[in-house]
Structures are given as C-alpha cells and as structure tokens.
Coordinates of C-alpha atoms and ligand atoms in Angstrom, one line a residue:
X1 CA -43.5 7.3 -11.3
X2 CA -41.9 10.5 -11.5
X3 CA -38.5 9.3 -10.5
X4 CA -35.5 11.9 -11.9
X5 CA -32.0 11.0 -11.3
X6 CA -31.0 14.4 -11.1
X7 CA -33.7 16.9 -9.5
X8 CA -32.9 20.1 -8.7
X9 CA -32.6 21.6 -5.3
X10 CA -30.0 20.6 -3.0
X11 CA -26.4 22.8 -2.7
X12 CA -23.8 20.5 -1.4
X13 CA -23.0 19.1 -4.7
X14 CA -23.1 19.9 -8.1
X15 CA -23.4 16.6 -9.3
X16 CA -25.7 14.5 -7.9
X17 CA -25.0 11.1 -7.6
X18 CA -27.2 8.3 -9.2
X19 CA -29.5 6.9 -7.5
X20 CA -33.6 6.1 -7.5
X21 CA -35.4 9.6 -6.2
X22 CA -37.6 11.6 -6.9
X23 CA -37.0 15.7 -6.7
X24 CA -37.6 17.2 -3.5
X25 CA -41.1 17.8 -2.2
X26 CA -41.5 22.1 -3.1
X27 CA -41.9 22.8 0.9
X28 CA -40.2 19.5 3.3
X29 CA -42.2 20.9 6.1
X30 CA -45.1 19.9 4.6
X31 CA -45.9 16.2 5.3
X32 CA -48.0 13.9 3.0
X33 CA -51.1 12.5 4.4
X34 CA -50.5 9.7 1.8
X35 CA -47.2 7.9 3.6
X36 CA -48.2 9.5 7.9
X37 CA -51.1 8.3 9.8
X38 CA -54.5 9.5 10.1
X39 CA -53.9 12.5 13.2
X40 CA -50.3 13.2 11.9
X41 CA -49.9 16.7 11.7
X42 CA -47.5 20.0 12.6
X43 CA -48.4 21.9 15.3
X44 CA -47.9 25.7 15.6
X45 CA -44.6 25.2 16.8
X46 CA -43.8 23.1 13.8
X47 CA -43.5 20.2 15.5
X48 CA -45.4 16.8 14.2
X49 CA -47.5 15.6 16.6
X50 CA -49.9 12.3 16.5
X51 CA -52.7 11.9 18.5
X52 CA -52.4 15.3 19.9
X53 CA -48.9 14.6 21.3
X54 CA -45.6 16.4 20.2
X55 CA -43.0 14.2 19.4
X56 CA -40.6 16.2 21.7
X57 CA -42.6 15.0 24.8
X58 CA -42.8 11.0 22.8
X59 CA -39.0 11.1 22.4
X60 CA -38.1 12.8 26.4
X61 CA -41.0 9.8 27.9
X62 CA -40.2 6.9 25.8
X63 CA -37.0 7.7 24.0
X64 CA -35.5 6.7 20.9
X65 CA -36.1 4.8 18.5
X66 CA -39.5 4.1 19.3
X67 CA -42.3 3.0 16.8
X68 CA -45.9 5.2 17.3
X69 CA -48.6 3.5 16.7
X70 CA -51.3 5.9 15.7
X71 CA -54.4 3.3 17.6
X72 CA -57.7 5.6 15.8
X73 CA -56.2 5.2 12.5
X74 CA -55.6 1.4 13.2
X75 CA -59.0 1.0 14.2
X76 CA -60.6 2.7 11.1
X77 CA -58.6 0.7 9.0
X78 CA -60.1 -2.0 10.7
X79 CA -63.3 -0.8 10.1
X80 CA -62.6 0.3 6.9
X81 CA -62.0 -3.3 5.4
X82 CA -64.7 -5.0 7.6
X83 CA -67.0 -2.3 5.8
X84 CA -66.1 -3.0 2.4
X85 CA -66.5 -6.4 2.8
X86 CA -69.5 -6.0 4.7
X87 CA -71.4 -9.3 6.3
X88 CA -70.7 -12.1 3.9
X89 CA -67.3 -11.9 3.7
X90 CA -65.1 -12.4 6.5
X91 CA -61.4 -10.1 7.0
X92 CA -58.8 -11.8 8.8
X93 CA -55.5 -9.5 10.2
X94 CA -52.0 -11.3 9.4
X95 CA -50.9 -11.2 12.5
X96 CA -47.1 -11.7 11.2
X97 CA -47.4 -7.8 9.9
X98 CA -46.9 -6.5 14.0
X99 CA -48.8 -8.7 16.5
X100 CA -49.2 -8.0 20.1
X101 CA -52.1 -8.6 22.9
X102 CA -53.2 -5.0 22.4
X103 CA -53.7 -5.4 18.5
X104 CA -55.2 -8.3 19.4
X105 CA -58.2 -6.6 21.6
X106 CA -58.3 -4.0 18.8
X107 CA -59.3 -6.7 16.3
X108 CA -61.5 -8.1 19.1
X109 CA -63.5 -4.6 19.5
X110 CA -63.4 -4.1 15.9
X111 CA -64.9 -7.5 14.5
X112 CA -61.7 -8.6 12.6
X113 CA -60.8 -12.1 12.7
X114 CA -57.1 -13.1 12.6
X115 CA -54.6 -15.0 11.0
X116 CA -51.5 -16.6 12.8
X117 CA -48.6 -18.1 11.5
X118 CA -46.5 -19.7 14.4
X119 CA -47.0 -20.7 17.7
X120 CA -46.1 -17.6 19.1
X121 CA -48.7 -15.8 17.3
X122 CA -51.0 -18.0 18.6
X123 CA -50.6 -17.9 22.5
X124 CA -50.9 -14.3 21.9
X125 CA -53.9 -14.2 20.2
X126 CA -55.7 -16.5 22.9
X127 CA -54.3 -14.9 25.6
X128 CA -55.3 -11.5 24.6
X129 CA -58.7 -13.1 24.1
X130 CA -59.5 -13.7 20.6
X131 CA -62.1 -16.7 20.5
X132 CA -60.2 -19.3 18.9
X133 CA -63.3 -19.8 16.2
X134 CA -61.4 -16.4 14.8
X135 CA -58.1 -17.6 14.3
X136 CA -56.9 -18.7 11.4
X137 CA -53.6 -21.0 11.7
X138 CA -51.5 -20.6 8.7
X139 CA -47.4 -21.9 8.0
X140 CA -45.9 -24.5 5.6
X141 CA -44.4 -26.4 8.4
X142 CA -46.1 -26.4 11.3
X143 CA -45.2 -28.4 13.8
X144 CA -47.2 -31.6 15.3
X145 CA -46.6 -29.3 18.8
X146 CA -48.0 -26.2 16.9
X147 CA -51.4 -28.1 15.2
X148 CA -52.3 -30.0 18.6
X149 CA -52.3 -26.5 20.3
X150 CA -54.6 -25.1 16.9
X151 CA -56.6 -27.8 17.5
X152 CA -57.1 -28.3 21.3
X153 CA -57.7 -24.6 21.2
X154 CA -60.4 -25.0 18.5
X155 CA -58.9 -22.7 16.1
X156 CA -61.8 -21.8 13.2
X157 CA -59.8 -23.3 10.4
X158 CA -56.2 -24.5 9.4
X159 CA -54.9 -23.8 6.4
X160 CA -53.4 -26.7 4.7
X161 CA -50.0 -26.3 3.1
X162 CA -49.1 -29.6 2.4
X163 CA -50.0 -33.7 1.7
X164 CA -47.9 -34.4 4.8
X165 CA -50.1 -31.9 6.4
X166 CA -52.8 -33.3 5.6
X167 CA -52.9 -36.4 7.0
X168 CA -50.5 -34.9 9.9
X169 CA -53.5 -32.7 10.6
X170 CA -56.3 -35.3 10.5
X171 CA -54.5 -38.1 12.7
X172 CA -54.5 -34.9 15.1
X173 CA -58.1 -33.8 14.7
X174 CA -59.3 -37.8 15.0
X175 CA -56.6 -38.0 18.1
X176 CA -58.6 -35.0 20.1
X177 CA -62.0 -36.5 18.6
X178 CA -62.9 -33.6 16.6
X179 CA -63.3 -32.6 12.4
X180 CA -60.9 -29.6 12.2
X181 CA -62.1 -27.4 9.8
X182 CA -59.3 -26.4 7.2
X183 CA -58.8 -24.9 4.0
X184 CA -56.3 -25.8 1.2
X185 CA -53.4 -23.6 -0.3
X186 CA -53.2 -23.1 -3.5
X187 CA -50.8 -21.8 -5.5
X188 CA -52.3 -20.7 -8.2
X189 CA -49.0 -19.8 -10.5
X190 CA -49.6 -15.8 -10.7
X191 CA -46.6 -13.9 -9.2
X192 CA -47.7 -10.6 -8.9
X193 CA -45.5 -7.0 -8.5
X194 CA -46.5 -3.9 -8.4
X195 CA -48.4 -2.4 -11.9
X196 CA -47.8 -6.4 -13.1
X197 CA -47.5 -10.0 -12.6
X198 CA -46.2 -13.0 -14.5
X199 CA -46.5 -16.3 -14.9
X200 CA -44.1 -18.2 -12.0
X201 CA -42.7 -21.8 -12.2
X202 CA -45.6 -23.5 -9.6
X203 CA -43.3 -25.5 -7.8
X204 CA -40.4 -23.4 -7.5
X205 CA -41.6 -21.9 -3.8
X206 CA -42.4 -23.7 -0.6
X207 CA -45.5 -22.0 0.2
X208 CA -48.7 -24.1 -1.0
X209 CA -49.9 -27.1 -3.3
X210 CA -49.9 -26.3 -6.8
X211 CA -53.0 -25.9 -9.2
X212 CA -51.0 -27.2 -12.2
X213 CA -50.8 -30.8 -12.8
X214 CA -53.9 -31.8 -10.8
X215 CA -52.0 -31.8 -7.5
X216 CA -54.4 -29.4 -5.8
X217 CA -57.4 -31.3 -7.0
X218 CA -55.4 -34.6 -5.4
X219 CA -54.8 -32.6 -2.6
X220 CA -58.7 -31.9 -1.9
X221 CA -59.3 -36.1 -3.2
X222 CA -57.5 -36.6 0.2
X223 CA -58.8 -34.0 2.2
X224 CA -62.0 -35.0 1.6
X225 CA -61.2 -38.5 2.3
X226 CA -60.1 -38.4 5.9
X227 CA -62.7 -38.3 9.0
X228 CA -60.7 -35.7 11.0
X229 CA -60.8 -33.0 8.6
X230 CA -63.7 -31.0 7.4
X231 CA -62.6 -29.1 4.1
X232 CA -64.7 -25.7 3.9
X233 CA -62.5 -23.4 1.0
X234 CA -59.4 -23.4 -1.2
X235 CA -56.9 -20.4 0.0
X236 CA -54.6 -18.5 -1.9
X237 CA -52.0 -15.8 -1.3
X238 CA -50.3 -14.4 -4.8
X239 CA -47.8 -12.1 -2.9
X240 CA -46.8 -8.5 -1.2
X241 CA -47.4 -5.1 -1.7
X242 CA -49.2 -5.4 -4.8
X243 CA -51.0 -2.4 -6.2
X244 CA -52.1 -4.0 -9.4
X245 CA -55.6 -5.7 -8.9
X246 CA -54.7 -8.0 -12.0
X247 CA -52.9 -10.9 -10.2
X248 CA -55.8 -10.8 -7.6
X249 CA -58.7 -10.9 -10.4
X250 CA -56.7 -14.1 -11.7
X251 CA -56.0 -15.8 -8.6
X252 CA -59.8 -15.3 -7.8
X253 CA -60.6 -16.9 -11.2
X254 CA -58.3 -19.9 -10.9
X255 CA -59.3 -20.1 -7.5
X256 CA -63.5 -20.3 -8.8
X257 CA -62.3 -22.8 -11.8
X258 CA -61.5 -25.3 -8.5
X259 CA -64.3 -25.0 -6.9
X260 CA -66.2 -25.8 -10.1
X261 CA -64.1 -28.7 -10.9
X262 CA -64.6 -29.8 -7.1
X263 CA -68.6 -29.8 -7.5
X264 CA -68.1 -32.4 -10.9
X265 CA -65.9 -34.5 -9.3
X266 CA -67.1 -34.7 -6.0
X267 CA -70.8 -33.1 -5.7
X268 CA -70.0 -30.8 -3.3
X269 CA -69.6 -27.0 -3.1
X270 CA -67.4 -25.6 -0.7
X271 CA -68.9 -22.8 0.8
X272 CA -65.3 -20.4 1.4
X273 CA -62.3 -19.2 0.2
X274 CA -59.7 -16.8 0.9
X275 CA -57.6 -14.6 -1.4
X276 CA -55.0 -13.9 1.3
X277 CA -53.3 -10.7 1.5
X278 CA -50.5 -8.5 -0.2
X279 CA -52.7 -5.3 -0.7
X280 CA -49.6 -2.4 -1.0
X281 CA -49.6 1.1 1.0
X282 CA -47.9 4.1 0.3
X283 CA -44.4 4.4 1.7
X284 CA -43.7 7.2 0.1
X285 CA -45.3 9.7 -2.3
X286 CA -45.0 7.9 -5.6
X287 CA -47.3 5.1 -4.4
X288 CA -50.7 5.1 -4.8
X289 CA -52.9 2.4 -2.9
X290 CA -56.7 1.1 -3.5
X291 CA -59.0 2.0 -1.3
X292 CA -60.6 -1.0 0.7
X293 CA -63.7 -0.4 -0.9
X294 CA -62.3 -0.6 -4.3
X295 CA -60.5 -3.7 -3.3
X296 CA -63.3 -5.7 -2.2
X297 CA -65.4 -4.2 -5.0
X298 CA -63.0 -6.1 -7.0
X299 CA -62.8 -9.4 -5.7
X300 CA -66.6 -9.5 -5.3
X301 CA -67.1 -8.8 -9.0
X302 CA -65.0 -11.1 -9.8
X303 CA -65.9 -14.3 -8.0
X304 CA -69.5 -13.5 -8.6
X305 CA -68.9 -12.8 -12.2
X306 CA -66.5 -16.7 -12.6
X307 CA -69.7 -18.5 -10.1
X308 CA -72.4 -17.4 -12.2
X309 CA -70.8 -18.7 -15.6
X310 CA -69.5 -21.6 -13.6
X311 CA -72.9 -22.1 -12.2
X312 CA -71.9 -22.3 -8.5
X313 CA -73.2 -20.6 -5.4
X314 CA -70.9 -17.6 -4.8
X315 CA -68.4 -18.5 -1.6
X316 CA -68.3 -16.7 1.2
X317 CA -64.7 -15.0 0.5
X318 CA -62.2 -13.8 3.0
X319 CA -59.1 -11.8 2.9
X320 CA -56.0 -11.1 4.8
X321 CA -54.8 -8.1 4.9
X322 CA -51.5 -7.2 7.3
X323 CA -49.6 -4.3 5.7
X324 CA -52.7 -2.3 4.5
X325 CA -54.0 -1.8 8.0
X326 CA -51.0 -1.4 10.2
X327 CA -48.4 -0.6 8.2
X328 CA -49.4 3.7 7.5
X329 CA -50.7 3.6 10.8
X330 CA -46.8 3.8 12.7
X331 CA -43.8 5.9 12.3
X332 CA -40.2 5.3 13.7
X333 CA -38.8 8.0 15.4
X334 CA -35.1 8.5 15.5
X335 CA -32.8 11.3 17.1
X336 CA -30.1 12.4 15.1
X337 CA -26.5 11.6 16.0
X338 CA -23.6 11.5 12.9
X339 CA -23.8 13.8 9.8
X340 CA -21.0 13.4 7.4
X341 CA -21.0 14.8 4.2
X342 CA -19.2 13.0 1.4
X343 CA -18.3 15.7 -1.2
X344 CA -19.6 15.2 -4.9
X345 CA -22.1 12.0 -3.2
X346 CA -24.7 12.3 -0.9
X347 CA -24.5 13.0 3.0
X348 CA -25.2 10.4 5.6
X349 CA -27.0 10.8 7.8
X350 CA -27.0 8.5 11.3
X351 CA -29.5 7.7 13.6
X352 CA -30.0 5.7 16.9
X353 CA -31.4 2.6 15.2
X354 CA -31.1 1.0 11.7
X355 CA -31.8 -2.4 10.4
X356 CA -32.1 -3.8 13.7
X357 CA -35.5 -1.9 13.7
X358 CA -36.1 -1.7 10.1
X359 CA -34.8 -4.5 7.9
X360 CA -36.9 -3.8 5.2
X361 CA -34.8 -1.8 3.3
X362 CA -31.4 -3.8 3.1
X363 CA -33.6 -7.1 2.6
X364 CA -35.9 -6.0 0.4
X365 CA -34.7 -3.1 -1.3
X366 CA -37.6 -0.8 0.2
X367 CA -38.0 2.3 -0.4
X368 CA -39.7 4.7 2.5
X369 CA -39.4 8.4 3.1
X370 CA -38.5 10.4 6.0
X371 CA -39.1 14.2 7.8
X372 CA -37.8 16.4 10.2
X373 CA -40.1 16.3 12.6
X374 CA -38.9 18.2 15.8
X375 CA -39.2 21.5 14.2
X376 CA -39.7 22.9 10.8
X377 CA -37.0 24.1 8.1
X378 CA -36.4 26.9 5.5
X379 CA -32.8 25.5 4.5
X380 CA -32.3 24.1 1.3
X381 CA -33.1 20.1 0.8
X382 CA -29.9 18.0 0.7
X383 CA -29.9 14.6 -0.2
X384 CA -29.2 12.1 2.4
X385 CA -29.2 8.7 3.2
X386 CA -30.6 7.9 6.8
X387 CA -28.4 5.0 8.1
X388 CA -28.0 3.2 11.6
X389 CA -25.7 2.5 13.8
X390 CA -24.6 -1.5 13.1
X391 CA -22.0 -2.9 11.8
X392 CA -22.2 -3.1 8.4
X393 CA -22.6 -0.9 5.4
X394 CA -25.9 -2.1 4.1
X395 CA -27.5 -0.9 7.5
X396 CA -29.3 2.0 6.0
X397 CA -32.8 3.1 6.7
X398 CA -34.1 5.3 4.0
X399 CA -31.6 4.7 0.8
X400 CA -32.2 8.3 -1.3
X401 CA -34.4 11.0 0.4
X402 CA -34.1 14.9 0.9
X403 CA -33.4 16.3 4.3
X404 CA -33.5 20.1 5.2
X405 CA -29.1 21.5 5.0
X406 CA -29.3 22.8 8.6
X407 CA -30.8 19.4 9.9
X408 CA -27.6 19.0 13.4
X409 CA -27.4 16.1 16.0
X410 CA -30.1 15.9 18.1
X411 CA -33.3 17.1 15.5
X412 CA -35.4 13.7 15.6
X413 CA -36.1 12.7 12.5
X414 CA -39.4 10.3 11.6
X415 CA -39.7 7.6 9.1
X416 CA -43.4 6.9 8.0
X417 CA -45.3 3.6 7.1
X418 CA -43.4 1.7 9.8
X419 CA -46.1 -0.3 11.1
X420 CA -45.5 -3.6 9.4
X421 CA -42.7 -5.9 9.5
X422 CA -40.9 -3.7 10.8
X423 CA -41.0 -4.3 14.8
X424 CA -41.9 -8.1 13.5
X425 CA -38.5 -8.3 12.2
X426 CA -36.5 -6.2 14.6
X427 CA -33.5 -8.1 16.2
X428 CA -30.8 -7.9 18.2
X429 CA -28.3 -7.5 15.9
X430 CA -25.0 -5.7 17.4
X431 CA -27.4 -6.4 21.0
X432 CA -29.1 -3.8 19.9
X433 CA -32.4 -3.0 22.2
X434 CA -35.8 -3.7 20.4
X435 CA -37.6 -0.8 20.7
X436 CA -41.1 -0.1 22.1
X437 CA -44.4 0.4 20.6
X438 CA -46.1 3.6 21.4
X439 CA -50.0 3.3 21.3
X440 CA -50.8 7.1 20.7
X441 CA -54.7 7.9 21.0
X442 CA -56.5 11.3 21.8
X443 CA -53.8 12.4 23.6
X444 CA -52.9 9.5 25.6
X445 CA -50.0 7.5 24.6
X446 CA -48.9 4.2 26.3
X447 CA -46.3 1.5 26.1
X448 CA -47.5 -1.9 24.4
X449 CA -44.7 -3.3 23.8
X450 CA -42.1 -2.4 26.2
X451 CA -38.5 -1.3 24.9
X452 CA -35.9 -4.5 25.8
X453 CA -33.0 -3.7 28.0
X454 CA -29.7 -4.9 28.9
X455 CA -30.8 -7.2 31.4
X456 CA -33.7 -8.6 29.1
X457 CA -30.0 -9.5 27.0
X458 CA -28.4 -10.6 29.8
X459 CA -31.3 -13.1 30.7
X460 CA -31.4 -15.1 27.4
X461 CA -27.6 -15.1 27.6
X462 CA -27.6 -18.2 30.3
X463 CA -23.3 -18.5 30.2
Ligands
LLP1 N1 -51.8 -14.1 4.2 C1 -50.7 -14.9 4.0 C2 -51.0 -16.3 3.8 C3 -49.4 -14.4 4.0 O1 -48.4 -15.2 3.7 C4 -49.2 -13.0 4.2 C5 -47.9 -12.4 4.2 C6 -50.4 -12.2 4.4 C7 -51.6 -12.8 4.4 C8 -50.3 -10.7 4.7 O2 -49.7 -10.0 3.6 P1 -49.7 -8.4 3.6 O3 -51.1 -8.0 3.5 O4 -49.2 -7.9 4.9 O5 -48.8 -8.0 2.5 N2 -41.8 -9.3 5.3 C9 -42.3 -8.9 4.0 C10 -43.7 -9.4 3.8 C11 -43.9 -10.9 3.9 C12 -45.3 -11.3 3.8 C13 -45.5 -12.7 4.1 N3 -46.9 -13.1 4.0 C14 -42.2 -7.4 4.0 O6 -41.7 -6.8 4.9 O7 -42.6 -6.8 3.0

C-alpha cells in the first residue's frame, strides 16, 4: 500500500495532520474504474453519470442521499461468478449484503442461488420468487418459528450451526414428514485478514461447530443419526473482505481432511460443501481484488488437489459471495451542506446522511473514497473528512480523503462501493429517513426500495 502520512498537494495547511491516506490522485476529476461501477463515467459536462443518467437529474427525482444501484454491472457480476464456477459448482448470493425482491428476480434471471440468514430474508426471497430448492437458510440461532417456515417452504438446505440445532432441526423435518437436507458449519480455526490470516482460538466465536477436538466429527455422528435430517456437505465461512486466498486454500483443506475422515468412519461421501463467502472489493484505490475466475480457479485446485491424495470423489463445491457482487456495483450520493475548515487539521466536510446510511466506517474502521461528482474541478485537493449529520462525533463517512478547495454547499458529492452492508445496516438513528435504492439501467432508473418518510416513523411509533 502506498499510504504517506504527509502527501503533497493540498494549501489549507502546512502541516498536515496524521492520519491513514494516501496522496492525492494527480487529476480528482478522474474517477477509478477500480472502486465505481461498471457504466460510471463523466459526461461532457463533467458530470458522472451511471447508466446513461447524470446524477443532477438522480439527485432533482429521487433526492438525497440515495444509493444507485448500477443493475448491468450487478448482473455481470452475477454472471461473472456463475461462470467461473461453471456447472458443477453452485454460487449462492448472501442475501445479508443488500436484499430486496428485485435483487431477488436478478438472481432468478441470472441462475444464482441464494443464501438467507433471517426470516426476513426469507419471505423476501419466496415472495420475489426464488424456488425455495435455491435458498440456502443460514444463522446461529434460528428460531423454531424461522426453521418450520425453511422447512414448510422446502428450502434446498439448512445450514447447521449448532448440536441444539441439530436435533431442533430434525424433530422439525420428522414433524412436517420430510428429510431436510442440511449442511454442517465448521469452523475450521483460520481467521483470515487481508494479505494474512492466523490461527484463532476455535471456540472463542459463536458462529459454527469446531473442527478441533472432534466436535465437528460428533456433530456429523449425530447428524447422521437422526431420520429427519439428510446431511449432504460440511460448510465453512473464514471471514470478510479477505484478499489473500491463503485462509481460503486452508479452510478448503481442513474442510477435505473431514470429508475423508467422514468416509473411514462412516462409509459415506458427502457429495457438497461450501466455502462461504468474504471475497474483498476495492473501496478505494489501494485495494486490489481477484477476479472471479481466479477465485474459483483456486478453490477448484485446491479441493481437487486434497480429494485426489485423500482418495475421495471431488464435492460439488459452492460459495457465497455478498460483497464481491453488489458491493462496487452502488454509490451513495450526498448533497453538500457544512464546510468548516479547522486550521492546521483537516476540513469537514458535511453531508445529508452519515452513519445512518453507512455504518461501516465508525463500526469497522472502513476505509472508502469519495468524488465530486456534480461537476468537475481544477482547484487544488484539500483533505477532508466527509461526515453526517447525527449526533455524535464518530458519524463520519469517508475518515481521510481529498476533495477539490472550491468544492461549496450544494455540489453532490459520491461515495463508491456502497452496495453492501450499507442500506442492510442503515437505521434510524436521530429518525433519520432510510434512503432509497436507485436501480439505474440503460438509461432508465427506478425506485426498488422506496425512501422511508415521516409517516413510515410515525406508523411504528404506536404512542
Ligand atoms: N456466508 C456466510 C455464512 C456469511 O456469514 C457471510 C457474511 C457471507 C457468506 C457473505 O460474506 P461477504 O462475501 O459479503 O463478505 N457487516 C460486515 C460484513 C459481515 C459479514 C457477515 N457474514 C461488513 O460490513 O463488512
């Protein structure tokens, strides 16, 4: 990373601050495909526009804040990973990433399969019409409501997260007079990070049953045990926007080493499993993502690589990826409002949103980038940090980033690689309104998730 804690460029202070940057981008008006989505670009006026559409005309119709959703570039991401995975693998969407009934025909159209975590996620995937036998239910404590609707609507598998689960999940199958089809979770004691991963404590986290100390193996004794269920793969997720393939190629390994020691204890082979998802994406222009193809080209090797030594038939695998395919494929917009300078420090910058629509950076320290869209700039850069409008001082958008010196209330301002978890974890904090997601496609753009208003407040608020 080329990070520099004093880069040269902006004017309003002769001693910049410390902080985690990078030196200003030669030209700002340029934008980098790497961190917009696929038909991002300036138009002659300057102006970025996606899908053919200025953002002037997106901000006057739909107003600010408001996440675009760039629908092409979701779908050939779609395509992209169903692609490199090609027949015998299987690609499931986390739905937890952004999930609503038009994603949902998307993944439909496009031949992706989905996982779900919550009820919610559920009733939205069946009534946007994904076939149930493409769901995949997923949480580490799912309620007995939650499985019995999983189950009555004949979701393809369940992923198992716990012992209690297990039997909770069978008496339900057995109750409804069906074998549910589930998978395992494993956690297979790789943490991984970006560029490296380490060795974790296996039962220090809630998510899964651990590999170490034979509980995973006791965990598929049971499964296997019990008439409701009908175990078809182990599962295992190492983590989050994770560039290094390492902690995969591991997981994958540990992952085989079960399946082996599954066919001498039991005699049988499962025929799946699932590496989950975590696959990073560029949020701003010091990351540098794998390719799908890559990606798959290294799980396949892998598992094919630990089966033939381990002399069992290769799985079919499957993978979950949220972030990598929606997450470049949005922006926020935001209209400027407040600019104060703060002499000798940085300037802040204030916009008509802020954690409320992107919590990502005050929860997870997240770095992302940001433009002037509405027009183009020859001032100098200035370093700013983009903040919101809440309540508290850790509401800040974009932490360390470089902003043109003339940018005045009113510009609109964009921040890039939006698409996941961030309307997924918008609230209401301060009643703020949730904003909308924008569908943007050949020049069409169209509300898919409306913005909330005060009455949709006012509603929930019973007295
Ligand atoms: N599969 C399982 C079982 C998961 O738990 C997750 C994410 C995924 C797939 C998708 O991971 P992705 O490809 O999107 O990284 N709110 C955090 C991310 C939490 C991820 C939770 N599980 C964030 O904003 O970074």
């Amino acid at each position: 990373m080329s990070r520099s804690a004093h880069p040269a460029g902006p004017r309003h202070a002769d001693v910049l601050p410390e902080g985690h940057y990078s030196a200003p981008a030669a030209d700002l008006n340029v934008l980098d495909e790497k961190v917009w989505s696929r038909t991002v670009t300036r138009d002659a006026d300057g102006a970025l526009t996606v899908g053919g559409i200025a953002v002037a005309r997106l901000a006057e119709e739909f107003g600010t804040p408001a996440y675009f959703l760039d629908e092409s570039d979701f779908r050939a991401r779609c395509r992209a990973w169903a692609d490199a995975f090609g027949p015998d693998a299987d690609v499931f969407y986390a739905g937890k990433a952004f999930l609503s009934r038009a994603v949902v025909r998307w993944l439909k159209e496009e031949g992706l399969n989905l996982d779900v975590c919550s009820g919610g996620e559920l009733t939205t995937a069946l009534d946007a019409g994904m076939p149930a036998d493409r769901i995949a239910f997923h949480g580490n404590n799912k309620t007995v409501a939650e499985i019995e609707r999983a189950v009555e609507a004949g979701v393809g598998r369940i992923v198992l997260d716990s012992f209690q689960e297990i039997v909770r999940v069978a008496h339900i199958a057995q109750r409804h007079g069906v074998r549910q089809r589930v998978q395992i979770r494993v956690t297979v004691g790789v943490e991984a990070h970006t560029h490296e991963f380490i060795a974790t404590a296996h039962e220090d986290q809630k998510f899964g049953i651990a590999l170490a100390d034979g509980q995973a193996a006791e965990a598929v004794r049971r499964a296997l045990s019990l008439d409701g269920l009908e175990l078809i793969g182990v599962h295992s997720h190492i983590g989050s926007q994770i560039f290094d393939m390492a902690g995969f190629e591991v997981s994958a390994r540990r992952v085989v080493q079960l399946l082996a020691e599954i066919r001498d204890e039991h005699g049988v082979e499962l025929p799946e499993i699932d590496l989950g998802g975590g696959l990073g994406i560029a949020y701003t222009s010091d990351d540098d993502p794998r390719e799908p193809h890559e990606i798959a080209k290294a799980l396949s090797d892998i598992v094919t690589r630990e089966c033939e030594a381990a002399k069992l038939r290769t799985p079919r695998i499957s993978v979950e990826p949220g972030r990598a395919i929606v997450g470049p494929t949005a922006f926020t917009l935001y209209e400027v409002g407040t600019i104060k300078p703060l002499e000798g420090l940085r300037t802040y910058v204030s916009v008509d949103g802020g954690m409320s629509d992107n919590i990502r950076t005050a929860l997870y320290d997240a770095e992302y980038s940001v433009a002037l869209v509405s027009r183009t700039s020859d001032a100098e850069p200035m370093l700013v940090r983009v903040v919101g409008k809440h309540c508290e001082s850790g509401d800040i958008v974009v932490k360390d980033a470089f902003l043109p010196a003339d940018l005045a209330p009113g510009d609109l301002i964009a921040v890039p690689a939006t698409g996941a978890y961030c309307r997924s974890m918008a609230s209401n904090y301060n009643h703020a309104l949730r904003p909308p997601v924008v569908a943007v496609r050949d020049g069409e753009a169209r509300v898919i998730v409306r913005r909330e208003t005060e009455e949709d407040l006012l509603r929930l608020d019973v007295g």
